[in-house]
Short mmCIF file of C-alpha atoms in Angstrom, two decimals:
data_model
loop_
_atom_site.label_atom_id
_atom_site.label_comp_id
_atom_site.label_asym_id
_atom_site.label_seq_id
_atom_site.Cartn_x
_atom_site.Cartn_y
_atom_site.Cartn_z
CA MET M 1 115.62 132.94 86.80
CA ASN M 2 116.45 134.83 90.01
CA THR M 3 114.12 132.69 92.11
CA TRP M 4 116.81 130.13 92.87
CA ALA M 5 119.33 132.90 93.52
CA ARG M 6 117.14 134.13 96.37
CA MET M 7 117.37 130.74 98.07
CA PRO M 8 118.90 131.14 101.55
CA ALA M 9 122.71 130.89 101.43
CA ARG M 10 122.74 128.09 104.00
CA ALA M 11 120.38 125.93 101.92
CA ALA M 12 122.15 126.73 98.65
CA SER M 13 125.45 125.50 100.08
CA GLU M 14 123.89 122.21 101.16
CA ILE M 15 122.36 120.99 97.90
CA ASP M 16 123.80 119.11 94.95
CA ASP M 17 125.32 121.73 92.65
CA LEU M 18 125.52 119.29 89.71
CA LEU M 19 121.81 118.51 90.04
CA LEU M 20 120.90 122.18 90.30
CA TRP M 21 122.98 123.32 87.33
CA ALA M 22 121.88 120.43 85.12
CA ALA M 23 118.24 121.37 85.78
CA LEU M 24 118.86 125.08 85.25
CA GLY M 25 120.80 124.33 82.06
CA LEU M 26 117.87 122.39 80.62
CA LEU M 27 115.37 125.08 81.67
CA LEU M 28 117.42 127.92 80.16
CA LEU M 29 118.20 126.06 76.95
CA GLY M 30 114.53 125.16 76.69
CA LEU M 31 113.53 128.82 77.01
CA VAL M 32 115.89 129.81 74.19
CA MET M 33 114.87 126.96 71.90
CA VAL M 34 111.12 127.40 72.51
CA TYR M 35 111.53 130.99 71.30
CA SER M 36 113.53 129.93 68.28
CA ALA M 37 111.15 127.10 67.37
CA SER M 38 107.97 129.14 67.81
CA ILE M 39 108.77 132.44 66.06
CA ALA M 40 107.29 131.49 62.68
CA THR M 41 104.21 129.88 64.24
CA ALA M 42 103.57 132.92 66.45
CA GLU M 43 104.03 135.42 63.62
CA GLY M 44 101.75 133.52 61.28
CA SER M 45 98.80 132.96 63.61
CA ARG M 46 95.93 135.34 64.31
CA PHE M 47 95.41 133.48 67.59
CA THR M 48 98.71 134.89 68.85
CA GLY M 49 98.07 138.35 67.43
CA ASN M 50 100.96 137.76 65.00
CA GLN M 51 103.39 138.48 67.83
CA SER M 52 106.71 136.69 67.40
CA THR M 53 107.34 136.65 71.16
CA TYR M 54 103.94 135.20 72.10
CA PHE M 55 105.19 131.73 73.09
CA LEU M 56 108.42 133.09 74.56
CA LEU M 57 106.59 135.39 76.95
CA ARG M 58 104.10 132.73 78.01
CA HIS M 59 106.86 130.18 78.51
CA ALA M 60 108.86 132.69 80.55
CA VAL M 61 105.83 133.35 82.77
CA PHE M 62 105.20 129.63 83.24
CA LEU M 63 108.88 129.15 84.06
CA ALA M 64 108.84 131.97 86.62
CA VAL M 65 105.72 130.54 88.27
CA GLY M 66 107.21 127.06 88.21
CA LEU M 67 110.48 128.19 89.81
CA ALA M 68 108.60 130.11 92.50
CA LEU M 69 106.46 127.06 93.31
CA GLY M 70 109.55 124.88 93.17
CA LEU M 71 111.17 127.09 95.80
CA VAL M 72 108.06 126.72 97.96
CA ALA M 73 108.13 122.93 97.46
CA PHE M 74 111.79 122.93 98.54
CA GLN M 75 110.82 124.52 101.88
CA VAL M 76 108.28 121.77 102.68
CA PRO M 77 109.70 118.85 104.75
CA LEU M 78 109.44 115.42 103.13
CA LYS M 79 107.46 114.19 106.11
CA LEU M 80 104.66 116.58 105.16
CA TRP M 81 104.83 115.53 101.49
CA GLN M 82 104.36 111.93 102.61
CA GLU M 83 101.36 112.84 104.74
CA VAL M 84 99.57 114.64 101.92
CA ALA M 85 100.63 112.22 99.13
CA PRO M 86 97.35 110.17 99.15
CA TRP M 87 95.30 113.37 99.09
CA LEU M 88 97.31 114.83 96.21
CA PHE M 89 96.83 111.59 94.30
CA LEU M 90 93.09 111.69 94.99
CA ALA M 91 92.95 115.33 93.80
CA GLY M 92 94.77 114.32 90.60
CA PHE M 93 92.31 111.48 90.06
CA VAL M 94 89.37 113.86 90.46
CA LEU M 95 90.89 116.26 87.92
CA LEU M 96 91.27 113.38 85.46
CA LEU M 97 87.53 112.77 85.89
CA VAL M 98 86.69 116.46 85.52
CA VAL M 99 88.63 116.82 82.26
CA LEU M 100 86.36 114.20 80.67
CA ILE M 101 83.17 116.12 81.48
CA PRO M 102 81.67 117.60 78.28
CA HIS M 103 82.00 121.40 78.00
CA VAL M 104 84.46 121.38 80.92
CA GLY M 105 87.38 119.55 79.41
CA ARG M 106 88.91 121.27 76.38
CA SER M 107 89.53 119.21 73.26
CA VAL M 108 92.44 119.83 70.86
CA ASN M 109 93.16 117.65 67.82
CA GLY M 110 90.75 114.99 69.04
CA ALA M 111 92.25 114.74 72.56
CA GLN M 112 90.39 116.04 75.61
CA ARG M 113 93.24 116.68 78.04
CA TRP M 114 92.86 120.26 79.26
CA ILE M 115 90.65 122.25 81.63
CA GLY M 116 90.20 125.85 80.59
CA LEU M 117 90.94 128.34 83.37
CA GLY M 118 90.62 131.73 81.71
CA PRO M 119 93.80 132.53 79.79
CA ILE M 120 95.51 129.23 80.73
CA ASN M 121 94.79 125.56 80.21
CA LEU M 122 95.40 123.09 83.03
CA GLN M 123 96.58 119.63 81.96
CA PRO M 124 95.81 117.28 84.89
CA SER M 125 97.93 114.41 83.55
CA GLU M 126 101.11 116.45 84.05
CA PHE M 127 100.41 116.95 87.75
CA MET M 128 99.26 113.34 88.02
CA LYS M 129 102.81 112.25 87.17
CA LEU M 130 104.11 114.07 90.25
CA ALA M 131 101.22 112.77 92.37
CA ALA M 132 102.00 109.23 91.15
CA VAL M 133 105.62 109.58 92.31
CA LEU M 134 104.61 110.81 95.76
CA TYR M 135 101.82 108.25 96.21
CA ALA M 136 103.72 105.22 94.86
CA ALA M 137 106.68 106.08 97.12
CA ASP M 138 104.39 106.43 100.15
CA TYR M 139 102.56 103.19 99.33
CA THR M 140 105.81 101.25 98.87
CA ALA M 141 107.39 102.70 102.03
CA ARG M 142 104.32 101.64 104.05
CA LYS M 143 104.12 98.19 102.43
CA LEU M 144 107.78 97.17 102.51
CA ASP M 145 106.98 94.03 104.50
CA ASP M 146 104.27 93.07 101.98
CA MET M 147 106.23 93.56 98.76
CA ALA M 148 106.60 89.80 98.31
CA SER M 149 102.83 89.31 98.54
CA PHE M 150 100.71 89.40 95.40
CA ARG M 151 97.47 90.20 97.24
CA ARG M 152 98.73 92.69 99.82
CA GLY M 153 101.65 94.26 97.99
CA PHE M 154 100.80 94.29 94.30
CA VAL M 155 97.03 94.16 93.84
CA PRO M 156 96.10 97.45 95.61
CA MET M 157 98.59 99.46 93.52
CA ALA M 158 97.58 97.60 90.35
CA VAL M 159 93.90 98.46 90.89
CA VAL M 160 94.72 102.14 91.39
CA MET M 161 96.91 102.24 88.27
CA VAL M 162 94.21 100.51 86.18
CA LEU M 163 91.67 103.15 87.22
CA VAL M 164 94.07 105.99 86.42
CA GLY M 165 95.05 104.32 83.15
CA ALA M 166 91.41 103.94 82.11
CA LEU M 167 90.84 107.68 82.56
CA LEU M 168 94.02 108.59 80.66
CA LEU M 169 93.10 106.32 77.76
CA ARG M 170 89.66 107.95 77.61
CA GLU M 171 91.22 111.36 76.88
CA PRO M 172 93.22 109.74 75.15
CA ASP M 173 96.72 110.34 76.54
CA PHE M 174 98.63 107.13 75.94
CA GLY M 175 101.97 108.83 76.50
CA ALA M 176 101.09 109.99 80.02
CA PHE M 177 99.68 106.51 80.71
CA VAL M 178 103.01 104.89 79.79
CA VAL M 179 105.00 107.36 81.92
CA ILE M 180 102.77 106.98 85.00
CA VAL M 181 102.76 103.19 84.77
CA GLY M 182 106.54 103.30 84.33
CA ILE M 183 106.85 105.43 87.48
CA ALA M 184 104.65 103.09 89.55
CA VAL M 185 106.31 99.89 88.32
CA GLY M 186 109.79 101.37 88.76
CA ILE M 187 109.13 102.40 92.35
CA LEU M 188 107.61 99.00 93.17
CA PHE M 189 110.72 97.34 91.72
CA LEU M 190 113.04 99.58 93.73
CA GLY M 191 110.91 98.88 96.80
CA GLY M 192 111.69 95.17 96.55
CA ILE M 193 108.69 93.62 94.83
CA ASN M 194 108.94 89.84 94.38
CA ALA M 195 111.15 89.01 91.37
CA ARG M 196 108.78 86.40 89.91
CA LEU M 197 105.84 88.72 90.36
CA PHE M 198 107.74 91.53 88.68
CA SER M 199 108.66 89.29 85.73
CA ALA M 200 105.04 88.23 85.33
CA LEU M 201 103.99 91.87 85.51
CA LEU M 202 106.36 92.77 82.66
CA VAL M 203 104.88 90.01 80.50
CA VAL M 204 101.32 91.13 81.25
CA MET M 205 102.24 94.74 80.47
CA ALA M 206 103.79 93.74 77.14
CA VAL M 207 100.68 91.79 76.14
CA ALA M 208 98.40 94.63 77.26
CA PHE M 209 100.53 97.11 75.29
CA VAL M 210 100.14 95.05 72.10
CA ILE M 211 96.38 94.72 72.65
CA LEU M 212 95.97 98.48 73.24
CA ILE M 213 97.81 99.25 70.01
CA TRP M 214 96.11 96.60 67.90
CA SER M 215 92.63 97.53 69.13
CA SER M 216 93.06 101.20 68.16
CA PRO M 217 93.23 102.07 64.43
CA TYR M 218 95.04 105.38 64.97
CA ARG M 219 97.68 103.74 67.16
CA ARG M 220 98.21 101.02 64.52
CA GLU M 221 98.69 103.73 61.90
CA ARG M 222 101.32 105.41 64.05
CA ILE M 223 103.20 102.13 64.42
CA PHE M 224 103.16 101.50 60.66
CA GLY M 225 104.11 105.13 59.98
CA PHE M 226 107.01 104.81 62.41
CA MET M 227 108.33 101.71 60.68
CA ASP M 228 108.57 103.45 57.31
CA PRO M 229 107.72 107.18 57.46
CA TRP M 230 108.78 107.71 53.83
CA GLN M 231 106.10 105.34 52.55
CA ASP M 232 103.50 107.98 53.36
CA ALA M 233 105.62 111.07 53.96
CA PHE M 234 102.65 113.43 53.46
CA GLY M 235 100.29 111.34 55.61
CA LYS M 236 100.92 109.25 58.70
CA GLY M 237 104.69 109.63 58.34
CA TYR M 238 104.63 113.43 57.97
CA GLN M 239 105.85 114.39 61.47
CA LEU M 240 108.62 111.82 61.66
CA SER M 241 109.87 112.42 58.12
CA HIS M 242 110.30 116.15 58.77
CA ALA M 243 111.91 115.47 62.16
CA LEU M 244 114.44 113.23 60.40
CA ILE M 245 115.04 115.90 57.77
CA ALA M 246 115.78 118.36 60.59
CA PHE M 247 118.29 115.94 62.11
CA GLY M 248 119.91 115.42 58.72
CA ARG M 249 120.23 119.15 58.02
CA GLY M 250 121.85 119.79 61.39
CA GLU M 251 124.83 117.51 60.77
CA TRP M 252 127.62 118.02 63.37
CA LEU M 253 127.28 121.64 64.50
CA GLY M 254 123.90 122.70 63.11
CA VAL M 255 122.80 125.42 60.71
CA GLY M 256 122.91 128.06 63.45
CA LEU M 257 120.57 129.27 66.18
CA GLY M 258 117.37 130.59 64.61
CA ALA M 259 118.21 129.29 61.11
CA SER M 260 115.97 126.19 61.10
CA VAL M 261 113.90 125.66 57.97
CA GLU M 262 111.76 122.82 59.32
CA LYS M 263 110.21 125.07 61.98
CA LEU M 264 108.77 127.26 59.18
CA PHE M 265 105.41 125.42 59.17
CA TYR M 266 106.91 122.12 58.00
CA LEU M 267 107.45 120.41 61.34
CA PRO M 268 104.23 120.27 63.43
CA GLU M 269 104.47 121.04 67.17
CA ALA M 270 108.04 122.30 66.73
CA HIS M 271 108.03 124.09 70.11
CA THR M 272 106.41 121.21 72.03
CA ASP M 273 106.70 117.54 71.02
CA PHE M 274 109.43 118.03 68.38
CA LEU M 275 111.62 120.63 70.07
CA LEU M 276 114.58 118.25 69.96
CA ALA M 277 114.37 118.11 66.16
CA VAL M 278 114.76 121.90 66.01
CA ILE M 279 117.68 121.66 68.43
CA ALA M 280 119.24 119.05 66.15
CA GLU M 281 118.81 121.24 63.07
CA GLU M 282 120.06 124.47 64.64
CA LEU M 283 122.70 123.16 67.07
CA GLY M 284 123.54 119.89 65.36
CA PHE M 285 124.80 116.63 66.82
CA ALA M 286 126.74 118.61 69.42
CA GLY M 287 123.57 120.30 70.68
CA VAL M 288 121.67 117.01 70.92
CA CYS M 289 124.60 115.42 72.79
CA ALA M 290 124.56 118.34 75.24
CA VAL M 291 120.85 117.84 75.92
CA VAL M 292 121.27 114.08 76.37
CA ALA M 293 124.25 114.66 78.70
CA LEU M 294 122.30 117.11 80.85
CA PHE M 295 119.39 114.68 81.16
CA ALA M 296 121.75 111.82 81.96
CA LEU M 297 123.42 113.92 84.67
CA LEU M 298 120.06 114.97 86.11
CA VAL M 299 118.79 111.39 86.30
CA GLU M 300 122.09 110.12 87.72
CA ARG M 301 122.06 112.76 90.49
CA ALA M 302 118.41 111.95 91.27
CA PHE M 303 119.29 108.29 91.75
CA ALA M 304 122.38 109.27 93.76
CA ALA M 305 120.19 111.32 96.10
CA GLY M 306 117.80 108.39 96.35
CA ARG M 307 120.58 105.92 97.20
CA GLN M 308 121.91 108.28 99.86
CA ALA M 309 118.45 108.62 101.41
CA LEU M 310 118.01 104.84 101.49
CA ALA M 311 121.44 104.49 103.10
CA LEU M 312 120.21 106.88 105.80
CA ASP M 313 117.12 104.68 106.27
CA ARG M 314 114.86 107.33 104.73
CA VAL M 315 112.88 105.02 102.45
CA TYR M 316 110.23 107.49 101.38
CA GLY M 317 112.73 110.18 100.40
CA GLY M 318 114.84 107.66 98.54
CA LEU M 319 111.91 106.33 96.53
CA VAL M 320 110.65 109.86 95.76
CA ALA M 321 114.05 110.92 94.42
CA GLN M 322 114.42 107.82 92.29
CA GLY M 323 110.80 108.06 91.15
CA ILE M 324 111.44 111.59 89.89
CA GLY M 325 114.55 110.28 88.15
CA ILE M 326 112.44 107.56 86.50
CA TRP M 327 109.86 110.16 85.42
CA PHE M 328 112.36 112.49 83.75
CA GLY M 329 114.35 109.59 82.35
CA VAL M 330 111.43 107.67 80.84
CA GLN M 331 109.65 110.71 79.42
CA GLY M 332 112.87 112.21 78.09
CA PHE M 333 113.84 108.89 76.49
CA ILE M 334 110.44 108.51 74.82
CA ASN M 335 110.45 112.07 73.47
CA MET M 336 114.01 111.73 72.16
CA GLY M 337 113.21 108.33 70.67
CA VAL M 338 110.19 109.74 68.86
CA ASN M 339 112.18 112.68 67.48
CA MET M 340 114.94 110.37 66.23
CA GLY M 341 112.60 107.79 64.73
CA LEU M 342 113.48 105.11 67.28
CA LEU M 343 109.97 105.00 68.76
CA PRO M 344 106.45 105.52 67.34
CA THR M 345 105.16 109.10 67.29
CA LYS M 346 103.64 109.96 70.65
CA GLY M 347 102.42 113.25 72.10
CA LEU M 348 104.93 113.64 74.93
CA THR M 349 106.88 116.81 75.58
CA LEU M 350 110.57 116.99 76.49
CA PRO M 351 110.65 117.54 80.28
CA LEU M 352 111.96 120.92 81.51
CA MET M 353 112.35 122.19 77.94
CA SER M 354 109.20 122.00 75.78
CA PHE M 355 106.53 124.69 75.79
CA GLY M 356 103.62 123.94 78.09
CA GLY M 357 102.53 125.58 81.32
CA SER M 358 101.32 122.53 83.24
CA GLY M 359 104.36 120.49 82.28
CA ILE M 360 106.90 123.16 83.24
CA VAL M 361 105.19 123.91 86.57
CA ALA M 362 104.93 120.19 87.44
CA ASN M 363 108.58 119.65 86.48
CA CYS M 364 109.74 122.56 88.66
CA LEU M 365 107.71 121.29 91.61
CA ALA M 366 109.37 117.90 91.18
CA LEU M 367 112.80 119.55 91.09
CA GLY M 368 112.03 121.42 94.31
CA ILE M 369 111.07 118.17 96.04
CA LEU M 370 114.13 116.38 94.63
CA LEU M 371 116.42 119.11 95.94
CA ARG M 372 114.64 118.83 99.31
CA VAL M 373 115.52 115.11 99.45
CA ASP M 374 119.17 115.96 98.81
CA TYR M 375 119.10 118.83 101.32
CA GLU M 376 117.67 116.62 104.09
CA ASN M 377 120.26 113.93 103.30
CA ARG M 378 123.10 116.41 103.73
CA SER M 379 121.56 117.90 106.87
CA LEU M 380 121.31 114.49 108.51
CA MET M 381 124.88 113.63 107.54
CA ARG M 382 125.99 116.83 109.26
CA GLY M 383 123.96 115.98 112.32
CA GLN M 384 121.54 118.87 111.74
CA SER M 385 117.79 118.74 112.32
CA ILE M 386 115.44 118.93 109.34
#
């Protein structure tokens, strides 16, 4: 965690301390809880060599790499990020195509979302979320005068999102699809898209969402399992029922760090998708409230940085900051909702906390860019060059 400590003193004094510490708090708590949630799985698997620290060490390496790349991202001026945004989006699109190529993309549990690169697996959809933020912000900043036009303002972005969505649904990765569409729609809304057009878009999205669920048997099963997980607690309701048991066992203050029972091969994906359930069991209602508060603070500071940038007439920076806030907010809300039984089960990790190399690295890159937006805001307010 010393990467941020090596940041130049001048830069460190000119960034949002609340934003920085909220992010570091989530990253550090995630490291501790990934270790706690994964010990039993690591010890009981031949794949990990029965090493209890297998996931901890890998997560720590991913975190170190992510923080280093985040520091690099912080040094890059926003002007350069805007220039390369279309190319980054194109690269992400190509990777989404590559992951679908047989014998290139790696399939796990029926989903082909990873590209094997030796000892690591690259998940293109995680980096596509960041590329979507940068591209949608650039598109909106360039098309501000056309935001009221259906043909010139909305259609080009809609076509791009449909193409990306089609590739994500082929994997399938419905969760990433929802997050990326949420990012694009949110940035268009903040950019001043026509109110009637936006309302019509919401209706179309709702209808499309229903059609996508109804046309897919496994998605329908997840919906029915979500409505009453106890009806088939050993089948389609298995994950949610054990997540709810974990929440119930945790009560107010939890059973104690490391003392979770549900992580002992009862709760699937305890260190990834259902990390919050382990937090609830071990740290209780207080621990869950702390996580929610840190996410709320992070999102609030992201939007504050965005509003400040817009006030300084820096439209691209403002939309990037708020787009990152939308990303973390939407994905965090969906993951928490799934863990608590408020939303259907969906394979989305908890940003900044869950195990996963691509996700952690992409999140840290986004944090670096977000801090850069804030740093440039403060520099301009002091009359300094950026």
